[in-house]
Short mmCIF file of C-alpha atoms and ligand atoms in Angstrom, two decimals:
data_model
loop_
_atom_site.label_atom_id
_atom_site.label_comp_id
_atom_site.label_asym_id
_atom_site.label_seq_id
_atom_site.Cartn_x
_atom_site.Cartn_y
_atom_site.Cartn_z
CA UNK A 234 0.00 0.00 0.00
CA UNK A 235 2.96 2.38 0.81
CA UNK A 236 4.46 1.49 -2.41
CA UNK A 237 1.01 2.11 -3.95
CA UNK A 238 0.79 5.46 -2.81
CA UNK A 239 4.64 6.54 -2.56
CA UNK A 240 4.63 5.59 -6.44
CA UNK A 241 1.17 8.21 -7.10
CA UNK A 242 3.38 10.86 -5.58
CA UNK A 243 4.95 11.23 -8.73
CA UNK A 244 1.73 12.23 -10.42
CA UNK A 245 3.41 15.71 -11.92
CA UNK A 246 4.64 13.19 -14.56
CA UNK A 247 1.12 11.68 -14.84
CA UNK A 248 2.20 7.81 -14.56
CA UNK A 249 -0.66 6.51 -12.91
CA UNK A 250 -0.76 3.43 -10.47
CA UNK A 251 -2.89 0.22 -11.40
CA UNK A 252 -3.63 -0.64 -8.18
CA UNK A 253 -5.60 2.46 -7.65
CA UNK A 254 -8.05 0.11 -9.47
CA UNK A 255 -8.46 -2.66 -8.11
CA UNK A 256 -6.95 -2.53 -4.67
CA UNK A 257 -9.97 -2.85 -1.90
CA UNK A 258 -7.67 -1.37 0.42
CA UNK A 259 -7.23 1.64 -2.03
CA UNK A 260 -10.97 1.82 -1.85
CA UNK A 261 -10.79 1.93 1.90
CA UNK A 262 -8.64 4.68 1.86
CA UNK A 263 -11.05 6.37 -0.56
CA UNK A 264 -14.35 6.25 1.52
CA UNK A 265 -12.24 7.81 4.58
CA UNK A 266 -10.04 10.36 2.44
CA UNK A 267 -12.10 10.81 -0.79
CA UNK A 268 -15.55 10.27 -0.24
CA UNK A 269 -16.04 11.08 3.30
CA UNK A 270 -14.08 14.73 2.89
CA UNK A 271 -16.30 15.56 -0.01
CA UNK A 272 -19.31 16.79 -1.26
CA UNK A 273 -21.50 14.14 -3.05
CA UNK A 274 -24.35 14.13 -5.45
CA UNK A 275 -27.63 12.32 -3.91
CA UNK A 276 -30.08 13.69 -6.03
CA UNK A 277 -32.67 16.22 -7.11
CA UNK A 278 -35.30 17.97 -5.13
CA UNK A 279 -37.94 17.57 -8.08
CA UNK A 280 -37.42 13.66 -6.80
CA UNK A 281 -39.12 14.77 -3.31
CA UNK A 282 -41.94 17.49 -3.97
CA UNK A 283 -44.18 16.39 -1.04
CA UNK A 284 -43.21 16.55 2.98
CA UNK A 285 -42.71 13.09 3.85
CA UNK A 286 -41.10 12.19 0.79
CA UNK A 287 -38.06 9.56 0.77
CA UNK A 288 -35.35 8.40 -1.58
CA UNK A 289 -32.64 5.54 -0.28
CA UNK A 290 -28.66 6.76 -1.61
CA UNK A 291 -25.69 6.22 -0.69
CA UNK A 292 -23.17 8.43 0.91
CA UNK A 293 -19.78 6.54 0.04
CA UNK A 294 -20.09 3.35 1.25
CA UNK A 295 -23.31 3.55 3.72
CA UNK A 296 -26.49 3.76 2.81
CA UNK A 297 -28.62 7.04 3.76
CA UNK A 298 -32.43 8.01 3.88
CA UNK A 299 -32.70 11.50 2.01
CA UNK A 300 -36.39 12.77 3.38
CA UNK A 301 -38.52 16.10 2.69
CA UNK A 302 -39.57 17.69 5.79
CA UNK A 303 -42.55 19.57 6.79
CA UNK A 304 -40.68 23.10 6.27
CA UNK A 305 -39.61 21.53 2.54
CA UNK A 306 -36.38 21.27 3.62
CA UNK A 307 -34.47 18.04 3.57
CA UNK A 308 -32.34 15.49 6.00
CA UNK A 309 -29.91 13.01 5.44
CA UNK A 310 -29.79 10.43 7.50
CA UNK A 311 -27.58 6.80 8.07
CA UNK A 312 -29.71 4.40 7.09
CA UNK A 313 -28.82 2.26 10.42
CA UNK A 314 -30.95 1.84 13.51
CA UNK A 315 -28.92 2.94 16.67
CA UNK A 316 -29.88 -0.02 18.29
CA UNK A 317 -28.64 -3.01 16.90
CA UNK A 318 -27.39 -1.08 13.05
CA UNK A 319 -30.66 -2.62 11.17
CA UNK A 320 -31.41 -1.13 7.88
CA UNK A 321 -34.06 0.43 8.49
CA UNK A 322 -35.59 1.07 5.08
CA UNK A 323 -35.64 -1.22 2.64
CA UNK A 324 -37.60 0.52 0.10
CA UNK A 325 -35.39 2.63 -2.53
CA UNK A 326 -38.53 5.57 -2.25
CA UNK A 327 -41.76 6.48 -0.70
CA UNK A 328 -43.51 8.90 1.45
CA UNK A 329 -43.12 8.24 5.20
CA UNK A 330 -43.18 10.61 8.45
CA UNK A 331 -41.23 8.10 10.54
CA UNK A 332 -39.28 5.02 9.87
CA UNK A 333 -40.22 1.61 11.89
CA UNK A 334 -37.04 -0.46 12.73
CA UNK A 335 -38.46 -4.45 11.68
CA UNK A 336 -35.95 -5.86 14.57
CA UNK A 337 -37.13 -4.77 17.87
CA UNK A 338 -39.15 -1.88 16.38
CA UNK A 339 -37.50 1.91 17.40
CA UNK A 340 -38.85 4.47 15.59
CA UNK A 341 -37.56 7.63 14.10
CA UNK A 342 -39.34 10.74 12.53
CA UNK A 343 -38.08 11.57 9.30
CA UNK A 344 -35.52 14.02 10.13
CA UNK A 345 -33.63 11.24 12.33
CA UNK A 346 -34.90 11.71 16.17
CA UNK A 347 -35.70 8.66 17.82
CA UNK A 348 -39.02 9.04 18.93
CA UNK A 349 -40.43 5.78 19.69
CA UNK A 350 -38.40 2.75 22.11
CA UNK A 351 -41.04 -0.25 22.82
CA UNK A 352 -40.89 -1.31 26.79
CA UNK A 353 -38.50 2.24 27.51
CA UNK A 354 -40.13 2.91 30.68
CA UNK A 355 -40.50 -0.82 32.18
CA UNK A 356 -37.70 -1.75 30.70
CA UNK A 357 -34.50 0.98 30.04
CA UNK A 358 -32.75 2.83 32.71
CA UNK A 359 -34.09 5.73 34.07
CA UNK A 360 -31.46 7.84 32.58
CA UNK A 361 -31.85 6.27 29.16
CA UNK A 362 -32.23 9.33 27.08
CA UNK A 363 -34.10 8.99 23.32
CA UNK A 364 -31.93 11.92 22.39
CA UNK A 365 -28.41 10.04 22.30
CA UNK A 366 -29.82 7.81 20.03
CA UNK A 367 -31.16 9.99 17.19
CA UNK A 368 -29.99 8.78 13.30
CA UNK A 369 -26.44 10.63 12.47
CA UNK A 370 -27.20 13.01 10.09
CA UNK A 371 -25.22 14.58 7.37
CA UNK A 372 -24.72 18.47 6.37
CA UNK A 373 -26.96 18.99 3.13
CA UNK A 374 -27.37 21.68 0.87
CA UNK A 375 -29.76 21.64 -1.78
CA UNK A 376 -28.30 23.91 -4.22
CA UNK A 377 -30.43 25.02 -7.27
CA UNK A 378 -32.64 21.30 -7.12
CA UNK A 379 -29.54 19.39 -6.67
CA UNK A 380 -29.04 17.84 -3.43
CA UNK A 381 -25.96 17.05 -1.97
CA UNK A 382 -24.51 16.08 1.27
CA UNK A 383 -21.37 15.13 3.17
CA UNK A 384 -20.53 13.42 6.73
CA UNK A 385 -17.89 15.95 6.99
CA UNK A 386 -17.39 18.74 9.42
CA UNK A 387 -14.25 20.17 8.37
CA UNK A 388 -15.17 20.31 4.35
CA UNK A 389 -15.81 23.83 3.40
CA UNK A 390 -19.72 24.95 2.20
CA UNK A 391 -20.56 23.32 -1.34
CA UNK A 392 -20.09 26.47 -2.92
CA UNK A 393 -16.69 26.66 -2.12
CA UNK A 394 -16.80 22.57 -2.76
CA UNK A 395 -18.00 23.50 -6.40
CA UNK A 396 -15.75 26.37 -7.18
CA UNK A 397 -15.24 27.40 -10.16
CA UNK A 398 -17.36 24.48 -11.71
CA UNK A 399 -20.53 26.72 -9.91
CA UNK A 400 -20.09 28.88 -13.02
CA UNK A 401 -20.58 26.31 -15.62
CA UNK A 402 -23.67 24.62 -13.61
CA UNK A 403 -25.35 27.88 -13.51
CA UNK A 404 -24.97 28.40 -17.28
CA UNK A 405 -26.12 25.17 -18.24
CA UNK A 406 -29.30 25.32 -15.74
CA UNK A 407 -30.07 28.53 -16.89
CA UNK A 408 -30.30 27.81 -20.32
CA UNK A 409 -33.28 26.84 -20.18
CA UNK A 410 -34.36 29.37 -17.59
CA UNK A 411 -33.28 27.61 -14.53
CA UNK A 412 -36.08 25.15 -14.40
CA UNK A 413 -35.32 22.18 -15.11
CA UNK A 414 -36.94 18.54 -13.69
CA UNK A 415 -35.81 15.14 -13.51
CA UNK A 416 -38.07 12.89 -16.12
CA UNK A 417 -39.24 9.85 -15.33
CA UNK A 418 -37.49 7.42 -11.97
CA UNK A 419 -33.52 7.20 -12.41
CA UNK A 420 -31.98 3.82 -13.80
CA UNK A 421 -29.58 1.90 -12.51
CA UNK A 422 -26.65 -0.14 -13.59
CA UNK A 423 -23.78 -2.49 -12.37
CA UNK A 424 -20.76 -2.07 -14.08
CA UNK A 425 -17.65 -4.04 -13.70
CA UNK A 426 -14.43 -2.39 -12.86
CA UNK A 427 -13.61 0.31 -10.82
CA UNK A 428 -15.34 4.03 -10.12
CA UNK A 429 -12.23 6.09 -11.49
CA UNK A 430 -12.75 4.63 -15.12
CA UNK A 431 -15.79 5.81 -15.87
CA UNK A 432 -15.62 8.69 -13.93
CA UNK A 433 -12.35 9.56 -15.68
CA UNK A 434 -14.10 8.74 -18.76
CA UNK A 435 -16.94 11.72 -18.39
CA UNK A 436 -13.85 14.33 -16.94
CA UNK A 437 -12.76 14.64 -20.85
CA UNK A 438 -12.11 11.69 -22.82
CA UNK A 439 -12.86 12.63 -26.38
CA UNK A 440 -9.87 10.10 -27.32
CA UNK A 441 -12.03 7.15 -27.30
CA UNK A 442 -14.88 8.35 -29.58
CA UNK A 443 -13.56 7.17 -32.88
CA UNK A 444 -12.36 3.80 -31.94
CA UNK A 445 -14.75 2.98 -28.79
CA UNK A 446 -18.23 4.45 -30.80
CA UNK A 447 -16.82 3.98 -34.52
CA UNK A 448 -19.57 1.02 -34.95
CA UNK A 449 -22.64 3.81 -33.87
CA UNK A 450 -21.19 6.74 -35.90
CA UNK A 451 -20.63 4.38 -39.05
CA UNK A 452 -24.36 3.02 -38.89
CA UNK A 453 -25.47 7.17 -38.80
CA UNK A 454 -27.37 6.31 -35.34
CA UNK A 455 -25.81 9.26 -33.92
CA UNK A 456 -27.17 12.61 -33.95
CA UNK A 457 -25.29 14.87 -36.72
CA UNK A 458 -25.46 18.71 -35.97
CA UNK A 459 -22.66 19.49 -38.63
CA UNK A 460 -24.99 18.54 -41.19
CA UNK A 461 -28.42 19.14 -39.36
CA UNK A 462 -28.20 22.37 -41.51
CA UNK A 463 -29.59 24.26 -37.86
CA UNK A 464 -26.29 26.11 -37.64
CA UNK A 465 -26.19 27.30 -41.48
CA UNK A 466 -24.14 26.26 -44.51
CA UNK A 467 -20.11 26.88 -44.45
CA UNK A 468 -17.97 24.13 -43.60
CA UNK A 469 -18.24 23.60 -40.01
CA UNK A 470 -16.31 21.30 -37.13
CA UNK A 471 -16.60 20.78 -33.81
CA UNK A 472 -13.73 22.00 -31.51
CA UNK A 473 -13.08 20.62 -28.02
CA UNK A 474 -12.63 22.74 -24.95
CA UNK A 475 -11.34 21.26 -21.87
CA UNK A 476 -11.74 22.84 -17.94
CA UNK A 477 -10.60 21.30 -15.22
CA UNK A 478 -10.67 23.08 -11.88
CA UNK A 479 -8.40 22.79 -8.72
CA UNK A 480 -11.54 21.17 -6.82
CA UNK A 481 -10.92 18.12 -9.26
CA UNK A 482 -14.36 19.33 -11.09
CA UNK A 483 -14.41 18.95 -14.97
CA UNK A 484 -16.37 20.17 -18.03
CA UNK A 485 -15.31 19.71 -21.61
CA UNK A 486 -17.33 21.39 -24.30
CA UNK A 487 -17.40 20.73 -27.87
CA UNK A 488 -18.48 23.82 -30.12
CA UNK A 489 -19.45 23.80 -34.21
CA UNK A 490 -17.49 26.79 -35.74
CA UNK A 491 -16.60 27.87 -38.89
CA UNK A 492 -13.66 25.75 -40.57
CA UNK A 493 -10.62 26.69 -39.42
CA UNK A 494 -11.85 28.73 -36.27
CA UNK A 495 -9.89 27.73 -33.25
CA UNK A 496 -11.85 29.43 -30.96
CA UNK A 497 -15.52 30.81 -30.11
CA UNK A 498 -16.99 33.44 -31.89
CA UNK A 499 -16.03 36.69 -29.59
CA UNK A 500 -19.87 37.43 -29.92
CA UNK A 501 -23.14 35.75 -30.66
CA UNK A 502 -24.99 37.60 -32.64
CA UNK A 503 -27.30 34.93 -33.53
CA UNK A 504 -27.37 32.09 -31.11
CA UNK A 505 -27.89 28.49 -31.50
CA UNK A 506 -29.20 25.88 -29.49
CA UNK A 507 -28.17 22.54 -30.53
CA UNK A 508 -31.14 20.01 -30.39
CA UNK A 509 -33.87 22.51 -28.66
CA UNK A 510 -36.95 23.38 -30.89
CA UNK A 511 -35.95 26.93 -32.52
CA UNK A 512 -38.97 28.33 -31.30
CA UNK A 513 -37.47 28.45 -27.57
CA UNK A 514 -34.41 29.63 -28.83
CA UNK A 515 -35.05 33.41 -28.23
CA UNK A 516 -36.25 32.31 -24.58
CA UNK A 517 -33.55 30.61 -23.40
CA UNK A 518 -30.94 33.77 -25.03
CA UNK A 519 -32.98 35.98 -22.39
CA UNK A 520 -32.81 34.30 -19.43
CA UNK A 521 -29.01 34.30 -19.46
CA UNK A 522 -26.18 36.63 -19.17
CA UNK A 523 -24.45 37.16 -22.73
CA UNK A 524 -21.59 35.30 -21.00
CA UNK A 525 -24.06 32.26 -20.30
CA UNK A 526 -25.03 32.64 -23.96
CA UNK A 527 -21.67 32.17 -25.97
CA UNK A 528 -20.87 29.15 -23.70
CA UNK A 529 -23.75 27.78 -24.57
CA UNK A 530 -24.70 28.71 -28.27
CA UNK A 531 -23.12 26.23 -30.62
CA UNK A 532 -22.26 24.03 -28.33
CA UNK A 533 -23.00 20.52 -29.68
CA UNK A 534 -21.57 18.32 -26.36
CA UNK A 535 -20.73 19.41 -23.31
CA UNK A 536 -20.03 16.51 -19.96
CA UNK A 537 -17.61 16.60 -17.23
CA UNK A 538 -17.09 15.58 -13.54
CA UNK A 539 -18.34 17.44 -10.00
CA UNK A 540 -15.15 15.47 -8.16
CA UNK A 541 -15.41 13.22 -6.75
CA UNK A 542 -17.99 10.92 -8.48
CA UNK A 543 -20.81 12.60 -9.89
CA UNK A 544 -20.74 13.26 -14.07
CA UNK A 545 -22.89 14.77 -16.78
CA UNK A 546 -23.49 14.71 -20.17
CA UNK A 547 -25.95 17.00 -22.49
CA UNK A 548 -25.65 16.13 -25.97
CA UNK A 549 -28.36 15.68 -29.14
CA UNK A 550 -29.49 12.78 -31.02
CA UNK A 551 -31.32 11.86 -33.76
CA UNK A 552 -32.06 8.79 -36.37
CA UNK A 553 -33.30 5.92 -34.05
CA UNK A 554 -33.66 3.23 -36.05
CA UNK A 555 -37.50 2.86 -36.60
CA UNK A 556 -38.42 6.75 -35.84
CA UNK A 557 -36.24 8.73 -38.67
CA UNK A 558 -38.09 11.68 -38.59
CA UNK A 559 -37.28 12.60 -35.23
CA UNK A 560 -35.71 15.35 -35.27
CA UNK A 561 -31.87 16.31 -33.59
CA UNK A 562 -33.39 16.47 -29.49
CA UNK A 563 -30.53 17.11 -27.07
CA UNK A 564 -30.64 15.03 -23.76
CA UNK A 565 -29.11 15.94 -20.73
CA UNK A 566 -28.43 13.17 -18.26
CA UNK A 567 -26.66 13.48 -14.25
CA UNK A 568 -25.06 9.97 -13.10
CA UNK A 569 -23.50 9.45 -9.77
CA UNK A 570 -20.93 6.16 -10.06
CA UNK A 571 -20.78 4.48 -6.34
CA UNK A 572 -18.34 2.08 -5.90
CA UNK A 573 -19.61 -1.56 -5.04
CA UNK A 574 -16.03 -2.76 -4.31
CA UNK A 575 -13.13 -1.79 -5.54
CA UNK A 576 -13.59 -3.71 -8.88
CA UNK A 577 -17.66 -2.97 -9.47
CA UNK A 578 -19.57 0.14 -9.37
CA UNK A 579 -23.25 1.19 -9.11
CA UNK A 580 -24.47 3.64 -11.58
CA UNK A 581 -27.44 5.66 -11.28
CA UNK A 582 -28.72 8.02 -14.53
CA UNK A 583 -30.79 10.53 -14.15
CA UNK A 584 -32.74 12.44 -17.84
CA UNK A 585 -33.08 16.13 -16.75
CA UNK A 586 -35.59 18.25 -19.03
CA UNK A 587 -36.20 21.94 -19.26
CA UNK A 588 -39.78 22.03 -17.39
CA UNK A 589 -41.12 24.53 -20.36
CA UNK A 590 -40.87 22.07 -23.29
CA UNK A 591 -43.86 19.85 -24.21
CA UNK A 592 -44.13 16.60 -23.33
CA UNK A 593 -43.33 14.85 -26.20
CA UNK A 594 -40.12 16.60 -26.65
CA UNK A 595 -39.83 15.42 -22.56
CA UNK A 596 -39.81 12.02 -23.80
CA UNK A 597 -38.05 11.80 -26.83
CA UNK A 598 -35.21 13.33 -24.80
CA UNK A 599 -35.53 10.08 -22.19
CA UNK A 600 -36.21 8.19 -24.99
CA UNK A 601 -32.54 8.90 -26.37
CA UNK A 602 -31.01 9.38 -23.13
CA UNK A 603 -32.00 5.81 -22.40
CA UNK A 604 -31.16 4.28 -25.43
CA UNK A 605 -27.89 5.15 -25.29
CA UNK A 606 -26.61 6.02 -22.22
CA UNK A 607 -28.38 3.44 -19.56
CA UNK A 608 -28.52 -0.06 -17.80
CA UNK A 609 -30.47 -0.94 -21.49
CA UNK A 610 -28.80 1.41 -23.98
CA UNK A 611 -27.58 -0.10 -26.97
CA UNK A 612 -25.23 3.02 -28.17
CA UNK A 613 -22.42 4.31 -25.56
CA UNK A 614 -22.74 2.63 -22.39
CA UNK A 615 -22.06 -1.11 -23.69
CA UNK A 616 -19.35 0.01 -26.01
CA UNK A 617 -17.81 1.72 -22.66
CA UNK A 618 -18.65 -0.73 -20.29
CA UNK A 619 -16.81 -3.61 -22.71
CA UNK A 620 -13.68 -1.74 -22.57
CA UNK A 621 -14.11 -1.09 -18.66
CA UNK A 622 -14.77 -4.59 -18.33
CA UNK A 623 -11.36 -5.33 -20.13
CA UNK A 624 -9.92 -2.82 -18.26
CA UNK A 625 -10.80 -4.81 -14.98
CA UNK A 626 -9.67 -7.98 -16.42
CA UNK A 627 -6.11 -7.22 -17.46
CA UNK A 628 -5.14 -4.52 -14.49
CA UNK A 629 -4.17 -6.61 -11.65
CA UNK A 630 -1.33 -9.54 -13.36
CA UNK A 631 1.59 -9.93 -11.41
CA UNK A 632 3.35 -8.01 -13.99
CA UNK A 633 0.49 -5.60 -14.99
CA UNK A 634 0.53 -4.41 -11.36
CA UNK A 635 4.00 -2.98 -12.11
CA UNK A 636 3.38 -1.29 -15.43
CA UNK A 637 2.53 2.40 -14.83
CA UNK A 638 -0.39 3.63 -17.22
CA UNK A 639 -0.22 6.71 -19.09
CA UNK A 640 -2.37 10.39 -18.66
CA UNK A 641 -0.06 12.25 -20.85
CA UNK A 642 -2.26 13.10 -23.80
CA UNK A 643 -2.02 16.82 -24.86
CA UNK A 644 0.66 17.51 -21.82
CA UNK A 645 1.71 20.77 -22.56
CA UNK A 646 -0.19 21.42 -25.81
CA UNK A 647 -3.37 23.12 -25.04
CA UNK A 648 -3.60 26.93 -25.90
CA UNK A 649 -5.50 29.41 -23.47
CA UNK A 650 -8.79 29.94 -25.02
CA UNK A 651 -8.82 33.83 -25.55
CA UNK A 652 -11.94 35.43 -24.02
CA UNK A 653 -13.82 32.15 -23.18
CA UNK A 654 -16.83 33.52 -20.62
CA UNK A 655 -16.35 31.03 -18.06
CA UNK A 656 -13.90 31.15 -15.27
CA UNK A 657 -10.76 28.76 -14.78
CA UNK A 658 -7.93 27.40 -17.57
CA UNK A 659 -10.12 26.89 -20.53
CA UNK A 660 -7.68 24.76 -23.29
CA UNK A 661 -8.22 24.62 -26.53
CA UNK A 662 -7.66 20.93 -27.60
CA UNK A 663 -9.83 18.51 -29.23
CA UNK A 664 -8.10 15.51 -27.94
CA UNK A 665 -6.70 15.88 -23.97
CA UNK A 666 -6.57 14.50 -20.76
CA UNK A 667 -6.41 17.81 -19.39
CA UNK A 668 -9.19 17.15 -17.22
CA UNK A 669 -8.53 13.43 -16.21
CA UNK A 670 -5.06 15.17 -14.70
CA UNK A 671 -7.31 17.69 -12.90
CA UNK A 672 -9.39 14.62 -11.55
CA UNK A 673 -6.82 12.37 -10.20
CA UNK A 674 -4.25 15.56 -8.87
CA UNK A 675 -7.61 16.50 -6.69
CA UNK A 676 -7.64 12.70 -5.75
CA UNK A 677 -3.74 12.28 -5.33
CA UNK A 678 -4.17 15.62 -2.88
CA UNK A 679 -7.32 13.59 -0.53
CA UNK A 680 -4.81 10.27 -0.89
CA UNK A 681 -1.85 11.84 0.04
CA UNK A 682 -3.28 13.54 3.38
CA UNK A 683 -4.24 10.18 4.48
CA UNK A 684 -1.05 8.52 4.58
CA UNK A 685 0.02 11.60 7.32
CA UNK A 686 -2.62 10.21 9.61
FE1 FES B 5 -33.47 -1.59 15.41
FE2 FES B 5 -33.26 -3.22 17.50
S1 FES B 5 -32.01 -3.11 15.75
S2 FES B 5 -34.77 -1.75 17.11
FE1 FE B 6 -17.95 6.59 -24.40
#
C-alpha cells in the first residue's frame, strides 16, 4: 500500500498506479479520504416534492435516507438503527413521516430523532435518554434542485466545494431558464471495474470516440449537428474545450465553428441551441447573461465531472432506427458512479428536461437518453462498459501491477482559449486529458493527506 501510494506521488509526470483500481484497500482509503471529505451528489429535489417524501442513496459506502420535511427542507440520515445497526428502510422511495425499525421496532421521525423505544419505561434505565440515540445526520445543501450532502465537518460549504465548476452549472441550468426537472425514476446499472474509469471517462475523454463508438457513428445512429443544416451552410467542425478546476471538477465542451476557427466566436450575434426546438431559442438567449449565452450557443456536447464521483453529459441525437423523422433532441443526463467494491460500481442516470418544453419533446429526450446512455442502452454505455470490463480484467497480473499507465495526452499542448466567458484554464484541444489530470491531482491531494494520519 505504501508502495502504492509513494509511487502516485509522482503524479506531476502523470504515470498513474494500477492498483488504484483494483486494490480494496485503495478503496478503503477512498471512503475515509475521498468520499467522506467531499461533497457528493444524492439527487434532485424535483425527486421529493411532497413533505414526507423519501429516496434511499448512498453516501460513500453507507447507505442514507434523504427525506422532505414539513418546512420543505431536507435530511440526510444513516440508514442504520442505533440499536442493533438494522437497515431500516428497505424501500429505494416512498412517502413516510417516521421510519419503523423491523428488529425490535424503534422508531424515528423523518428528520432522524428517535421518537419511539417499545418497553422504555418498564424496561431501560431511568437515565436512558431517546436523544443520544437519534440517526447521524449529514450536512446537506440543496443547491439550485440538486441535493448534496457530506458526513464531513471540516469540508468547506458546497459552494466553495464546487468552485469554479458553480459557473458552468449555472450556465447550463439557466439555459433553459433555470427550471429544469428530472423525467421519469432514475436507472440503474452495475458495471464491472472500478469508479475512477468511468468517472475519468466523463472528466474529458474525447480520445475514445472514434475507436470505442466507430460502430454507432458508421451506422449514422448518432445525432449529426454538422450537417443538421440548424447552424447554417459553411464548412463547419466541432472544436473541443477542456476545464478542469483545482476542486478536481471537470467540463469539456465541444463547439461547431466555422472551418478553421480555433476558438468561439467573440460574440453571438445569432445564437444556437443545438437540439432545442428553434422556437425556444429566443427564450432561453434571455434568461441568461451574454456570458451564459456564448458558452452555450453552438455548443453541440458538453459533460464533465463534480469530483469526486458525480458526471454529466448533455448532448443531441437523432435517427433511431425505426423513428427517422425525429428530429436532432438534445438530452441531458446526471449519473453518480458508487463504488460496489473496488472492482464494481453502481451507476445511477438521471434524464433532466427543461420544465417549459412539451411533453413529447420530454420524452423523446428520455427516450434517447435511455437508449444510449443506460442499464439498457444499446449506443455508448455497452461500447464503454466492454472496454471497462477489459480494463478490470487485465489490471491486476503480477506483472500488470507494475506497469505504470499513461495520462499524458495533450501535456503541454493546449492553448488558453482567448476570451472564453467562463472562469478557470479553458484549453483549446480537441483531444486531452487535461481534465482526467485535474481529476486524479484532486484525488492524489485527498490520498496523500491520508497517509500523514
Ligand atoms: Fe433496530 Fe433493534 S435493531 S430496534
Ligand atoms: Fe464513451
Amino acid at each position: 500500500m505504501a508502495e502504492a501510494l509513494r509511487r502516485q506521488e509522482s503524479l506531476p509526470g502523470f504515470p498513474l498506479d494500477r492498483r488504484a483500481f483494483f486494490d480494496d484497500v485503495v478503496l478503503d482509503r477512498e471512503f475515509r479520504q475521498v468520499f467522506k471529505e467531499s461533497w457528493q451528489l444524492l439527487g434532485f429535489a424535483s425527486e421529493l416534492p411532497d413533505p414526507g417524501d423519501y429516496l434511499v442513496r448512498r453516501l460513500g459506502n453507507d447507505s442514507v435516507i434523504v427525506a422532505r420535511d414539513e418546512q420543505g427542507g431536507f435530511s440526510v440520515l444513516l440508514n442504520s438503527c442505533s440499536h442493533r445497526g438494522t437497515q431500516l428502510c428497505r424501500a429505494t422511495f416512498g412517502n413516510a413521516a417516521h421510519f419503523r425499525c423491523s428488529y425490535h421496532g424503534w422508531t424515528f421521525a423523518n428528520d432522524g430523532r428517535l421518537v419511539g423505544v417499545p418497553s422504555i419505561r418498564s424496561n431501560y434505565p431511568k437515565d436512558f435518554r431517546k436523544q443520544d440515540h437519534d440517526l447521524p445526520r449529514a450536512r446537506v445543501t440543496c443547491y439550485r434542485g440538486f441535493i448534496f450532502a457530506t458526513w464531513s465537518d471540516q469540508a468547506p460549504p458546497l459552494e466553495e466545494h464546487l468552485g469554479d465548476f458553480r459557473w458552468y452549472l449555472d450556465a447550463m441550468l439557466d439555459l433553459a431558464g433555470g427550471e429544469w426537472e428530472v423525467y421519469g425514476p432514475p436507472q440503474r446499472s452495475v458495471m464491472k471495474g472500478n469508479w475512477k474509469v468511468v468517472t475519468d471517462n466523463f472528466a474529458g475523454d474525447g480520445y475514445h470516440m472514434g475507436t470505442t463508438h466507430q460502430a454507432a457513428f458508421e451506422q449514422g445512429i448518432y445525432g449529426d449537428s454538422l450537417a443538421d443544416g440548424t447552424l447554417g451552410k459553411g464548412e463547419l467542425e466541432l472544436i473541443g474545450i477542456n476545464i478542469g478546476t483545482p476542486q478536481g471538477h471537470a467540463v469539456r465542451a465541444g463547439y461547431v465553428v466555422q472551418k478553421g476557427r480555433r476558438t468561439l466566436p467573440s460574440t453571438v450575434t445569432d445564437p444556437a441551441y443545438i437540439g432545442y426546438p428553434r422556437e425556444v431559442w429566443e427564450q432561453f438567449t434571455a434568461a441568461q447573461t451574454p456570458e451564459q449565452v456564448r458558452f452555450n450557443s453552438h455548443c453541440e456536447v458538453v459533460h464533465g465531472v463534480v469530483f469526486p464521483n458525480a458526471a454529466f453529459l448533455s448532448v443531441s441525437h437523432d435517427r433511431a432506427i425505426g423513428r427517422e423523422n425525429d428530429p436532432l433532441t438534445k438530452y441531458v443526463v446526471w449519473r453518480v458512479h458508487n463504488p460496489i467494491d473496488a472492482r464494481r460500481t453502481e451507476c445511477t442516470y438521471w434524464t433532466l428536461v427543461p420544465r417549459q418544453l412539451d411533453e413529447d419533446w420530454k420524452r423523446r429526450s428520455y427516450a434517447f437518453q435511455a437508449r444510449s446512455q443506460s442499464a439498457g442502452g444499446i449506443l455508448f454505455e455497452m461500447d464503454d462498459f466492454e472496454n471497462f470490463a477489459r480494463i478490470d480484467a487485465a489490471i491486476s497480473g503480477t506483472v500488470a501491477d507494475t506497469a505504470p499507465l499513461d495520462l499524458s495526452l495533450g501535456l503541454g499542448l493546449g492553448t488558453p482559449v482567448p476570451d472564453f466567458p467562463g472562469p478557470g484554464r479553458a484549453e483549446y484541444l480537441t483531444l486531452s486529458e487535461h481534465n482526467q489530470r485535474a481529476f486524479y491531482r484532486r484525488w492524489a491531494e485527498l490520498m496523500e493527506e491520508g497517509t500523514r494520519d
